Amino acid sequence: VVSIAGNGVAGVVLPEKDEKVIGLRKGDAIALPFGVVTWWYNKEDTELIILFLGDTSKGHNAGSFTYYYLTGTNGIFTGFSNEFVSRAWDVDEATVKVLVGSQSGEGIVKVDGSIKLPEPKKEDRNRLVYNCEEAPLDVDIKNGGRVVVLNTKNLPLVAEIGLGADLVKLDGFSCDSALQVTYIVSGSGRVQVVGVDGKRVLETTVKAGQLFIVPRFFVVSKICDPDGMSWFSIITTPE
């Protein structure tokens, strides 16, 4: 998960761990293993943009993210009777009705101004968040570009996911051959992808907000426009 723009707050509950409340800022990358409970909150009036990229091959519907909502119209607890939920949570049924039924929406909901969500804790960022905008550069080529790599060394949780990532800011030309899902963060440029048989399979212009996939063993080359181009890629190795 990457914070593309704006500031916000995220709650993350890892298995058998206390909830972590994280203050989000542009460039934050968070590794979320399978089965983690999260919530995301735009605390201010500014636009908050969060990019989710991940492996969906083992999802309920392969190729799509599988979301389990705890509350809302399709929340999993709405399917159980109040009696069952009451006994599971060890609260009275009146409390169950409030907890399960007070949120009518799902996915993105507007929070009433009187509701106060938990405040972020600075220490909760440790080992969970890596800011790509502030991190030391792994590659820095004058008039060429800059690269920040996310791996098990700077974000240990990626080992549980089996994926890594990198953030590239290009001033000129770039070429690589890793399997990747690439999201264009800003700027624009030209892209060519060539298969193992030497045939070009893609030639296009990309700009901010667009996403493309490079299969394994295929080679991609990018040339940015005069304003440069930045992208965030998920790659198939945590190292």
Coordinates of N, CA, C and O in Angstrom, one line a residue, residues 32-210:
L32 N 1.2 -5.2 4.0 CA 0.1 -5.8 4.7 C 0.0 -7.2 4.3 O -0.4 -7.6 3.2
P33 N 0.3 -8.1 5.2 CA 0.1 -9.6 4.9 C -1.4 -9.9 4.8 O -2.3 -9.2 5.2
F34 N -1.6 -11.2 4.3 CA -3.0 -11.7 4.2 C -3.7 -11.7 5.5 O -3.1 -12.1 6.5
G35 N -5.0 -11.3 5.5 CA -5.8 -11.4 6.7 C -5.7 -10.3 7.7 O -6.2 -10.4 8.8
V36 N -5.0 -9.2 7.4 CA -4.8 -8.1 8.3 C -6.1 -7.2 8.2 O -6.7 -7.0 7.2
V37 N -6.5 -6.8 9.4 CA -7.7 -5.8 9.5 C -7.1 -4.4 9.4 O -6.2 -4.1 10.2
T38 N -7.7 -3.6 8.6 CA -7.3 -2.2 8.5 C -8.5 -1.2 8.3 O -9.6 -1.6 7.9
W39 N -8.2 0.0 8.7 CA -9.1 1.1 8.4 C -8.3 2.3 7.9 O -7.2 2.5 8.3
W40 N -8.9 3.1 7.1 CA -8.1 4.3 6.5 C -9.0 5.5 6.6 O -10.2 5.5 6.3
Y41 N -8.4 6.6 7.1 CA -9.2 7.8 7.4 C -8.6 9.0 6.9 O -7.4 9.3 7.2
N42 N -9.3 9.8 6.1 CA -8.9 11.1 5.7 C -9.3 12.1 6.7 O -10.4 12.6 6.8
K43 N -8.3 12.4 7.6 CA -8.6 13.3 8.8 C -8.8 14.7 8.4 O -9.6 15.5 9.0
E44 N -8.2 15.2 7.3 CA -8.3 16.6 6.9 C -9.2 16.7 5.7 O -9.7 15.8 5.1
D45 N -9.3 18.0 5.2 CA -10.1 18.3 4.1 C -9.4 18.1 2.7 O -10.0 18.2 1.7
T46 N -8.1 17.8 2.8 CA -7.3 17.6 1.6 C -7.6 16.2 1.0 O -8.0 15.3 1.7
E47 N -7.3 16.0 -0.2 CA -7.5 14.8 -0.9 C -6.5 13.7 -0.4 O -5.3 14.0 -0.4
L48 N -6.9 12.6 -0.1 CA -6.1 11.5 0.3 C -6.2 10.4 -0.7 O -7.3 9.8 -0.9
I49 N -5.0 10.0 -1.3 CA -5.0 9.0 -2.4 C -4.1 7.8 -1.9 O -3.0 8.0 -1.6
I50 N -4.7 6.6 -1.8 CA -4.0 5.4 -1.4 C -4.0 4.4 -2.5 O -5.1 4.2 -3.1
L51 N -2.9 3.9 -2.9 CA -2.7 2.9 -3.9 C -2.5 1.5 -3.3 O -1.6 1.3 -2.5
F52 N -3.4 0.6 -3.6 CA -3.3 -0.8 -3.2 C -2.8 -1.7 -4.3 O -3.4 -1.7 -5.4
L53 N -1.7 -2.4 -4.2 CA -1.2 -3.3 -5.1 C -0.8 -4.6 -4.4 O -0.3 -4.6 -3.3
G54 N -1.1 -5.8 -5.0 CA -0.8 -7.0 -4.3 C -1.1 -8.2 -5.1 O -1.6 -8.1 -6.3
D55 N -0.8 -9.4 -4.6 CA -1.0 -10.7 -5.2 C -2.4 -11.2 -5.0 O -2.8 -11.3 -3.8
T56 N -3.2 -11.3 -6.0 CA -4.6 -11.8 -5.9 C -4.8 -13.2 -6.4 O -6.0 -13.6 -6.6
S57 N -3.7 -13.9 -6.7 CA -3.9 -15.2 -7.3 C -4.5 -16.2 -6.4 O -5.1 -17.2 -6.8
K58 N -4.5 -16.0 -5.1 CA -5.1 -16.9 -4.1 C -6.3 -16.2 -3.5 O -6.8 -16.7 -2.4
G59 N -6.9 -15.2 -4.1 CA -8.1 -14.6 -3.6 C -9.3 -15.4 -3.8 O -9.3 -16.5 -4.5
H60 N -10.4 -15.1 -3.1 CA -11.7 -15.8 -3.3 C -12.1 -15.9 -4.8 O -12.5 -16.9 -5.3
N61 N -11.9 -14.7 -5.5 CA -12.0 -14.7 -6.9 C -10.6 -14.3 -7.5 O -10.2 -13.2 -7.3
A62 N -9.9 -15.3 -8.0 CA -8.6 -15.0 -8.5 C -8.5 -13.8 -9.4 O -9.3 -13.7 -10.4
G63 N -7.6 -12.9 -9.2 CA -7.5 -11.7 -10.0 C -8.1 -10.5 -9.4 O -8.0 -9.4 -9.9
S64 N -8.9 -10.7 -8.3 CA -9.5 -9.6 -7.6 C -9.2 -9.6 -6.2 O -9.0 -10.7 -5.6
F65 N -9.1 -8.4 -5.6 CA -8.9 -8.3 -4.1 C -10.1 -8.9 -3.4 O -11.3 -8.7 -3.9
T66 N -9.9 -9.6 -2.3 CA -11.0 -10.1 -1.5 C -11.1 -9.3 -0.3 O -10.2 -9.3 0.6
Y67 N -12.2 -8.5 -0.1 CA -12.4 -7.7 1.0 C -13.5 -8.3 1.9 O -14.5 -8.7 1.4
Y68 N -13.2 -8.4 3.2 CA -14.2 -8.8 4.2 C -14.5 -7.6 5.1 O -13.6 -7.2 5.8
Y69 N -15.7 -7.1 4.9 CA -16.1 -5.9 5.7 C -16.6 -6.4 7.1 O -17.4 -7.4 7.1
L70 N -16.1 -5.8 8.1 CA -16.6 -6.2 9.5 C -18.0 -5.6 9.8 O -18.8 -6.3 10.4
T71 N -18.2 -4.4 9.2 CA -19.5 -3.8 9.4 C -20.0 -3.3 8.1 O -19.3 -3.4 7.1
G72 N -21.2 -2.7 8.1 CA -21.8 -2.2 6.9 C -22.8 -3.2 6.3 O -23.0 -4.3 6.9
T73 N -23.4 -2.9 5.2 CA -24.5 -3.7 4.6 C -24.0 -5.1 4.3 O -24.8 -6.0 4.4
N74 N -22.8 -5.3 3.9 CA -22.2 -6.6 3.6 C -21.2 -7.1 4.6 O -20.4 -8.0 4.4
G75 N -21.2 -6.5 5.8 CA -20.3 -6.9 6.9 C -20.5 -8.3 7.3 O -21.7 -8.8 7.4
I76 N -19.5 -9.0 7.6 CA -19.6 -10.4 7.9 C -20.4 -10.6 9.2 O -21.1 -11.7 9.4
F77 N -20.4 -9.7 10.1 CA -21.2 -9.9 11.4 C -22.7 -9.6 11.2 O -23.4 -10.1 12.0
T78 N -23.1 -9.0 10.1 CA -24.5 -8.8 9.9 C -25.2 -10.1 9.5 O -26.4 -10.2 9.6
G79 N -24.4 -11.1 9.1 CA -25.0 -12.4 8.7 C -25.3 -13.3 9.9 O -26.0 -14.3 9.7
F80 N -24.7 -13.0 11.0 CA -25.0 -13.8 12.2 C -26.1 -13.2 13.0 O -26.3 -11.9 13.0
S81 N -26.8 -14.0 13.8 CA -27.9 -13.4 14.6 C -27.2 -12.6 15.8 O -26.1 -12.9 16.2
N82 N -28.0 -11.7 16.3 CA -27.5 -10.9 17.4 C -27.1 -11.8 18.6 O -26.2 -11.5 19.4
E83 N -27.8 -12.9 18.8 CA -27.5 -13.8 19.9 C -26.1 -14.3 19.8 O -25.3 -14.4 20.7
F84 N -25.8 -14.8 18.5 CA -24.4 -15.4 18.3 C -23.3 -14.4 18.5 O -22.3 -14.7 19.1
V85 N -23.5 -13.2 17.9 CA -22.5 -12.1 18.0 C -22.4 -11.7 19.5 O -21.3 -11.4 20.0
S86 N -23.5 -11.6 20.2 CA -23.5 -11.2 21.6 C -22.6 -12.2 22.4 O -21.8 -11.7 23.2
R87 N -22.7 -13.4 22.2 CA -22.0 -14.4 22.9 C -20.5 -14.5 22.5 O -19.6 -14.6 23.3
A88 N -20.3 -14.2 21.2 CA -18.9 -14.2 20.7 C -18.1 -13.0 21.3 O -16.9 -13.1 21.6
W89 N -18.8 -11.8 21.3 CA -18.1 -10.6 21.8 C -18.3 -10.4 23.3 O -17.6 -9.5 23.9
D90 N -19.1 -11.2 23.9 CA -19.4 -11.1 25.4 C -20.0 -9.7 25.7 O -19.5 -9.1 26.7
V91 N -20.9 -9.3 24.9 CA -21.7 -8.0 25.2 C -23.2 -8.3 25.1 O -23.6 -9.3 24.5
D92 N -24.0 -7.4 25.6 CA -25.4 -7.6 25.5 C -25.9 -7.3 24.1 O -25.2 -6.7 23.3
E93 N -27.1 -7.8 23.8 CA -27.6 -7.7 22.4 C -27.9 -6.3 22.0 O -27.8 -5.9 20.8
A94 N -28.2 -5.4 22.9 CA -28.4 -4.0 22.6 C -27.1 -3.3 22.0 O -27.1 -2.6 21.1
T95 N -26.0 -3.7 22.7 CA -24.7 -3.2 22.2 C -24.3 -3.8 20.8 O -23.8 -3.1 20.0
V96 N -24.7 -5.0 20.6 CA -24.5 -5.7 19.3 C -25.2 -4.9 18.2 O -24.6 -4.6 17.1
K97 N -26.4 -4.5 18.5 CA -27.2 -3.8 17.5 C -26.5 -2.5 17.1 O -26.5 -2.1 15.9
V98 N -25.9 -1.8 18.1 CA -25.2 -0.5 17.8 C -24.0 -0.8 17.0 O -23.7 -0.1 16.0
L99 N -23.2 -1.8 17.4 CA -21.9 -2.0 16.8 C -22.1 -2.5 15.4 O -21.3 -2.2 14.5
V100 N -23.1 -3.4 15.1 CA -23.2 -4.0 13.8 C -24.1 -3.1 12.9 O -23.9 -3.1 11.7
G101 N -25.1 -2.5 13.5 CA -26.1 -1.8 12.6 C -25.9 -0.3 12.4 O -26.6 0.3 11.6
S102 N -25.0 0.3 13.2 CA -24.9 1.8 13.1 C -24.2 2.3 11.8 O -24.4 3.4 11.4
Q103 N -23.4 1.4 11.2 CA -22.8 1.8 9.9 C -23.6 1.2 8.8 O -23.6 0.0 8.6
S104 N -24.2 2.0 8.0 CA -25.1 1.5 6.9 C -24.3 1.3 5.6 O -24.7 0.5 4.7
G105 N -23.2 2.1 5.4 CA -22.4 2.0 4.2 C -21.3 1.0 4.3 O -21.1 0.4 5.3
E106 N -20.6 0.9 3.1 CA -19.4 0.0 3.1 C -18.4 0.6 2.2 O -18.7 1.4 1.3
G107 N -17.2 0.1 2.3 CA -16.1 0.6 1.5 C -15.7 2.0 1.9 O -14.8 2.2 2.7
I108 N -16.2 3.0 1.3 CA -16.0 4.4 1.7 C -17.2 5.0 2.3 O -18.3 5.0 1.7
V109 N -17.1 5.4 3.6 CA -18.2 6.0 4.3 C -17.8 7.4 4.9 O -16.6 7.6 5.1
K110 N -18.8 8.2 5.0 CA -18.6 9.5 5.6 C -18.8 9.5 7.1 O -19.9 9.0 7.5
V111 N -17.8 9.9 7.8 CA -17.9 9.8 9.3 C -18.5 11.0 9.9 O -18.1 12.1 9.5
D112 N -19.4 10.8 10.8 CA -20.1 12.0 11.5 C -19.0 12.8 12.2 O -18.1 12.2 12.8
G113 N -19.1 14.1 12.2 CA -18.1 15.0 12.8 C -17.9 14.8 14.3 O -16.9 15.1 14.8
S114 N -18.9 14.2 14.9 CA -18.8 14.0 16.4 C -18.0 12.8 16.8 O -17.6 12.6 17.9
I115 N -17.7 11.9 15.8 CA -17.0 10.7 16.0 C -15.5 11.0 16.1 O -14.9 11.6 15.1
K116 N -14.8 10.5 17.1 CA -13.4 10.7 17.2 C -12.7 9.4 17.0 O -12.9 8.5 17.8
L117 N -11.8 9.3 16.0 CA -11.1 8.1 15.7 C -9.7 8.2 16.5 O -9.3 9.3 16.9
P118 N -9.1 7.1 16.7 CA -7.8 7.1 17.5 C -6.8 8.0 16.8 O -6.7 8.0 15.6
E119 N -5.9 8.6 17.6 CA -4.9 9.4 17.1 C -3.6 8.6 16.8 O -3.4 7.6 17.5
P120 N -2.9 8.9 15.8 CA -1.7 8.1 15.4 C -0.6 8.3 16.5 O -0.5 9.3 17.2
K121 N 0.2 7.2 16.6 CA 1.4 7.2 17.5 C 2.6 7.0 16.7 O 2.7 6.2 15.8
K122 N 3.6 7.9 17.0 CA 4.8 7.9 16.2 C 5.5 6.5 16.2 O 6.0 6.1 15.2
E123 N 5.5 5.9 17.4 CA 6.2 4.6 17.5 C 5.5 3.5 16.7 O 6.2 2.5 16.4
D124 N 4.3 3.7 16.3 CA 3.6 2.6 15.6 C 4.1 2.5 14.1 O 3.7 1.5 13.4
R125 N 4.8 3.5 13.7 CA 5.4 3.4 12.3 C 6.5 2.4 12.2 O 6.8 1.9 11.1
N126 N 7.2 2.1 13.4 CA 8.3 1.3 13.4 C 8.1 -0.1 12.7 O 7.1 -0.8 13.1
R127 N 8.9 -0.5 11.7 CA 8.9 -1.8 11.1 C 7.6 -2.0 10.3 O 7.4 -3.1 9.6
L128 N 6.7 -1.0 10.2 CA 5.5 -1.2 9.4 C 5.5 -0.2 8.2 O 4.9 -0.6 7.2
V129 N 6.1 0.9 8.3 CA 6.1 1.9 7.3 C 7.5 2.3 6.9 O 8.4 2.4 7.7
Y130 N 7.6 2.5 5.5 CA 8.9 3.0 5.0 C 8.5 4.1 4.0 O 7.8 3.9 3.0
N131 N 9.0 5.3 4.3 CA 8.7 6.5 3.4 C 9.6 6.6 2.2 O 10.8 6.8 2.4
C132 N 9.1 6.4 1.0 CA 10.0 6.4 -0.2 C 10.5 7.7 -0.5 O 11.5 7.9 -1.2
E133 N 9.8 8.8 -0.1 CA 10.2 10.1 -0.4 C 11.4 10.6 0.5 O 12.2 11.4 0.0
E134 N 11.5 10.0 1.6 CA 12.5 10.4 2.6 C 13.7 9.4 2.7 O 14.7 9.7 3.4
A135 N 13.5 8.2 2.1 CA 14.5 7.2 2.3 C 15.8 7.4 1.5 O 15.8 8.2 0.5
P136 N 16.9 6.9 2.0 CA 18.2 6.9 1.2 C 18.0 6.3 -0.2 O 17.3 5.3 -0.4
L137 N 18.6 6.9 -1.2 CA 18.5 6.5 -2.5 C 19.4 5.2 -2.8 O 20.5 5.2 -2.4
D138 N 18.8 4.2 -3.4 CA 19.6 3.0 -3.8 C 20.3 3.3 -5.1 O 21.3 2.7 -5.4
V139 N 19.7 4.1 -6.0 CA 20.4 4.5 -7.2 C 20.2 6.0 -7.4 O 19.1 6.5 -7.2
D140 N 21.2 6.7 -7.8 CA 21.2 8.1 -8.0 C 22.1 8.5 -9.1 O 23.3 8.5 -8.9
I141 N 21.5 8.7 -10.3 CA 22.3 9.0 -11.5 C 22.0 10.4 -11.9 O 20.8 10.8 -12.2
K142 N 23.0 11.3 -12.0 CA 22.8 12.7 -12.4 C 22.2 12.8 -13.8 O 22.7 12.1 -14.7
N143 N 21.1 13.5 -13.9 CA 20.4 13.7 -15.1 C 19.8 12.4 -15.6 O 19.4 12.3 -16.8
G144 N 19.8 11.4 -14.8 CA 19.3 10.1 -15.2 C 18.0 9.7 -14.4 O 16.9 9.6 -15.0
G145 N 18.2 9.5 -13.1 CA 17.0 9.2 -12.3 C 17.5 8.7 -10.9 O 18.7 8.6 -10.6
R146 N 16.5 8.4 -10.1 CA 16.7 8.0 -8.7 C 15.8 6.8 -8.4 O 14.6 6.8 -8.9
V147 N 16.3 5.9 -7.6 CA 15.5 4.7 -7.3 C 15.6 4.4 -5.8 O 16.7 4.5 -5.2
V148 N 14.4 4.1 -5.2 CA 14.3 3.6 -3.8 C 13.7 2.2 -3.9 O 12.7 2.0 -4.5
V149 N 14.4 1.3 -3.2 CA 13.9 -0.1 -3.3 C 13.4 -0.5 -1.9 O 14.0 -0.2 -0.9
L150 N 12.2 -1.2 -1.9 CA 11.6 -1.7 -0.7 C 11.9 -3.2 -0.6 O 11.5 -3.9 -1.6
N151 N 12.5 -3.7 0.4 CA 12.8 -5.1 0.5 C 12.8 -5.5 2.0 O 12.4 -4.7 2.9
T152 N 13.3 -6.7 2.3 CA 13.2 -7.2 3.7 C 14.1 -6.5 4.6 O 13.9 -6.5 5.9
K153 N 15.1 -5.7 4.1 CA 16.0 -5.0 5.0 C 15.3 -3.8 5.6 O 15.6 -3.4 6.7
N154 N 14.6 -3.0 4.8 CA 14.0 -1.8 5.3 C 12.5 -1.9 5.6 O 12.0 -1.0 6.2
L155 N 11.9 -3.0 5.2 CA 10.5 -3.2 5.5 C 10.3 -4.7 5.7 O 9.8 -5.4 4.8
P156 N 10.6 -5.2 6.9 CA 10.6 -6.7 7.1 C 9.4 -7.5 6.7 O 9.4 -8.6 6.3
L157 N 8.2 -6.8 6.8 CA 6.9 -7.5 6.6 C 6.8 -8.0 5.1 O 5.9 -8.8 4.8
V158 N 7.6 -7.4 4.2 CA 7.4 -7.8 2.8 C 7.8 -9.3 2.6 O 7.4 -10.0 1.7
A159 N 8.6 -9.8 3.6 CA 9.0 -11.3 3.6 C 7.7 -12.1 3.7 O 7.6 -13.2 3.0
E160 N 6.7 -11.7 4.4 CA 5.5 -12.5 4.6 C 4.6 -12.4 3.3 O 3.8 -13.3 3.1
I161 N 4.8 -11.4 2.6 CA 4.0 -11.2 1.4 C 4.6 -11.8 0.1 O 3.9 -12.3 -0.8
G162 N 5.9 -11.9 0.1 CA 6.6 -12.4 -1.0 C 6.8 -11.5 -2.2 O 7.1 -11.9 -3.3
L163 N 6.5 -10.2 -1.9 CA 6.7 -9.2 -3.0 C 7.6 -8.1 -2.5 O 7.7 -7.8 -1.3
G164 N 8.2 -7.4 -3.4 CA 9.0 -6.2 -3.1 C 8.5 -5.0 -3.9 O 7.5 -5.2 -4.6
A165 N 9.2 -3.9 -3.9 CA 8.7 -2.7 -4.6 C 9.8 -1.8 -4.8 O 10.8 -1.8 -4.1
D166 N 9.6 -0.9 -5.8 CA 10.6 0.2 -6.0 C 9.9 1.4 -6.5 O 8.8 1.4 -7.1
L167 N 10.4 2.6 -6.1 CA 9.9 3.9 -6.5 C 11.0 4.5 -7.4 O 12.2 4.6 -7.0
V168 N 10.7 4.8 -8.7 CA 11.6 5.4 -9.6 C 11.2 6.7 -10.0 O 10.0 7.0 -10.4
K169 N 12.2 7.7 -10.0 CA 11.9 9.0 -10.6 C 12.9 9.2 -11.7 O 14.1 9.3 -11.5
L170 N 12.4 9.3 -12.9 CA 13.2 9.2 -14.1 C 13.3 10.6 -14.8 O 12.4 11.3 -14.9
D171 N 14.6 10.9 -15.1 CA 14.9 12.2 -15.8 C 15.2 11.9 -17.3 O 15.3 12.8 -18.1
G172 N 15.5 10.6 -17.6 CA 15.9 10.2 -18.9 C 15.4 8.9 -19.4 O 14.2 8.8 -19.8
F173 N 16.2 7.9 -19.3 CA 15.9 6.6 -19.9 C 16.1 5.5 -18.9 O 17.0 5.5 -18.1
S174 N 15.2 4.5 -18.9 CA 15.3 3.3 -18.0 C 14.9 2.0 -18.7 O 14.0 2.0 -19.6
C175 N 15.6 0.9 -18.3 CA 15.3 -0.4 -18.9 C 15.5 -1.4 -17.8 O 16.5 -1.4 -17.1
D176 N 14.6 -2.4 -17.7 CA 14.7 -3.5 -16.8 C 13.9 -4.7 -17.2 O 13.1 -4.6 -18.2
S177 N 14.0 -5.8 -16.5 CA 13.4 -7.1 -17.0 C 12.7 -7.8 -15.9 O 12.5 -9.0 -16.0
A178 N 12.3 -7.1 -14.8 CA 11.6 -7.8 -13.7 C 10.1 -7.9 -14.0 O 9.6 -6.9 -14.6
L179 N 9.5 -9.0 -13.6 CA 8.0 -9.0 -13.6 C 7.5 -7.9 -12.7 O 7.9 -7.8 -11.5
Q180 N 6.6 -7.0 -13.2 CA 6.2 -5.9 -12.3 C 4.8 -5.4 -12.7 O 4.4 -5.6 -13.9
V181 N 4.2 -4.8 -11.7 CA 3.0 -4.1 -11.9 C 3.3 -2.6 -11.6 O 3.8 -2.3 -10.5
T182 N 3.2 -1.7 -12.6 CA 3.7 -0.4 -12.5 C 2.6 0.6 -12.5 O 1.8 0.6 -13.4
Y183 N 2.6 1.5 -11.5 CA 1.6 2.6 -11.5 C 2.4 3.9 -11.7 O 3.4 4.2 -11.0
I184 N 1.9 4.7 -12.6 CA 2.6 6.0 -12.9 C 2.1 7.0 -11.9 O 0.9 7.4 -11.9
V185 N 3.0 7.5 -11.1 CA 2.6 8.5 -10.0 C 2.5 9.9 -10.5 O 1.5 10.6 -10.2
S186 N 3.5 10.3 -11.3 CA 3.4 11.7 -11.9 C 4.2 11.7 -13.2 O 5.0 10.8 -13.5
G187 N 4.0 12.8 -13.9 CA 4.6 12.9 -15.2 C 4.1 12.1 -16.3 O 3.0 11.5 -16.2
S188 N 4.9 11.9 -17.4 CA 4.4 11.1 -18.5 C 5.7 10.6 -19.3 O 6.8 11.1 -19.1
G189 N 5.4 9.7 -20.3 CA 6.5 9.3 -21.1 C 6.1 8.1 -22.0 O 4.9 7.8 -22.0
R190 N 7.1 7.6 -22.7 CA 6.8 6.5 -23.7 C 7.3 5.2 -23.1 O 8.3 5.2 -22.4
V191 N 6.6 4.1 -23.4 CA 7.0 2.8 -22.9 C 6.9 1.8 -24.0 O 6.0 1.8 -24.9
Q192 N 7.9 0.9 -24.1 CA 8.0 -0.2 -25.0 C 8.2 -1.5 -24.2 O 9.1 -1.5 -23.3
V193 N 7.5 -2.6 -24.5 CA 7.7 -3.9 -23.9 C 8.0 -4.9 -24.9 O 7.3 -5.0 -25.9
V194 N 9.1 -5.7 -24.8 CA 9.5 -6.7 -25.7 C 9.5 -8.0 -25.1 O 10.0 -8.2 -24.0
G195 N 8.9 -9.0 -25.8 CA 8.9 -10.4 -25.3 C 10.2 -11.2 -25.5 O 11.1 -10.7 -26.2
V196 N 10.2 -12.4 -25.0 CA 11.4 -13.3 -25.1 C 11.7 -13.6 -26.6 O 12.9 -14.0 -26.9
D197 N 10.8 -13.5 -27.5 CA 11.0 -13.8 -28.9 C 11.5 -12.6 -29.7 O 11.7 -12.7 -30.9
G198 N 11.8 -11.5 -28.9 CA 12.3 -10.3 -29.6 C 11.2 -9.5 -30.3 O 11.5 -8.5 -30.9
K199 N 9.9 -9.8 -30.1 CA 8.9 -9.0 -30.7 C 8.3 -8.0 -29.7 O 8.1 -8.3 -28.5
R200 N 8.1 -6.8 -30.2 CA 7.5 -5.8 -29.4 C 6.0 -6.0 -29.1 O 5.2 -6.2 -30.1
V201 N 5.6 -6.1 -27.9 CA 4.2 -6.4 -27.5 C 3.4 -5.2 -27.1 O 2.2 -5.3 -27.0
L202 N 4.1 -4.2 -26.7 CA 3.4 -2.9 -26.3 C 4.3 -1.7 -26.6 O 5.5 -1.7 -26.4
E203 N 3.6 -0.7 -27.2 CA 4.3 0.6 -27.4 C 3.2 1.6 -27.1 O 2.2 1.7 -27.8
T204 N 3.4 2.4 -26.1 CA 2.3 3.3 -25.7 C 2.9 4.5 -25.0 O 4.0 4.5 -24.6
T205 N 2.0 5.5 -24.8 CA 2.4 6.7 -23.9 C 1.6 6.5 -22.6 O 0.4 6.2 -22.6
V206 N 2.3 6.7 -21.5 CA 1.7 6.6 -20.2 C 1.7 7.9 -19.5 O 2.6 8.7 -19.7
K207 N 0.8 8.1 -18.6 CA 0.8 9.4 -17.8 C 0.2 9.0 -16.4 O -0.2 7.9 -16.1
A208 N 0.3 10.0 -15.5 CA -0.1 9.8 -14.1 C -1.5 9.2 -14.0 O -2.4 9.6 -14.7
G209 N -1.6 8.2 -13.1 CA -2.8 7.6 -12.8 C -3.0 6.3 -13.6 O -4.0 5.5 -13.4
Q210 N -2.1 6.0 -14.6 CA -2.3 4.8 -15.4 C -1.4 3.7 -14.8 O -0.4 4.0 -14.1

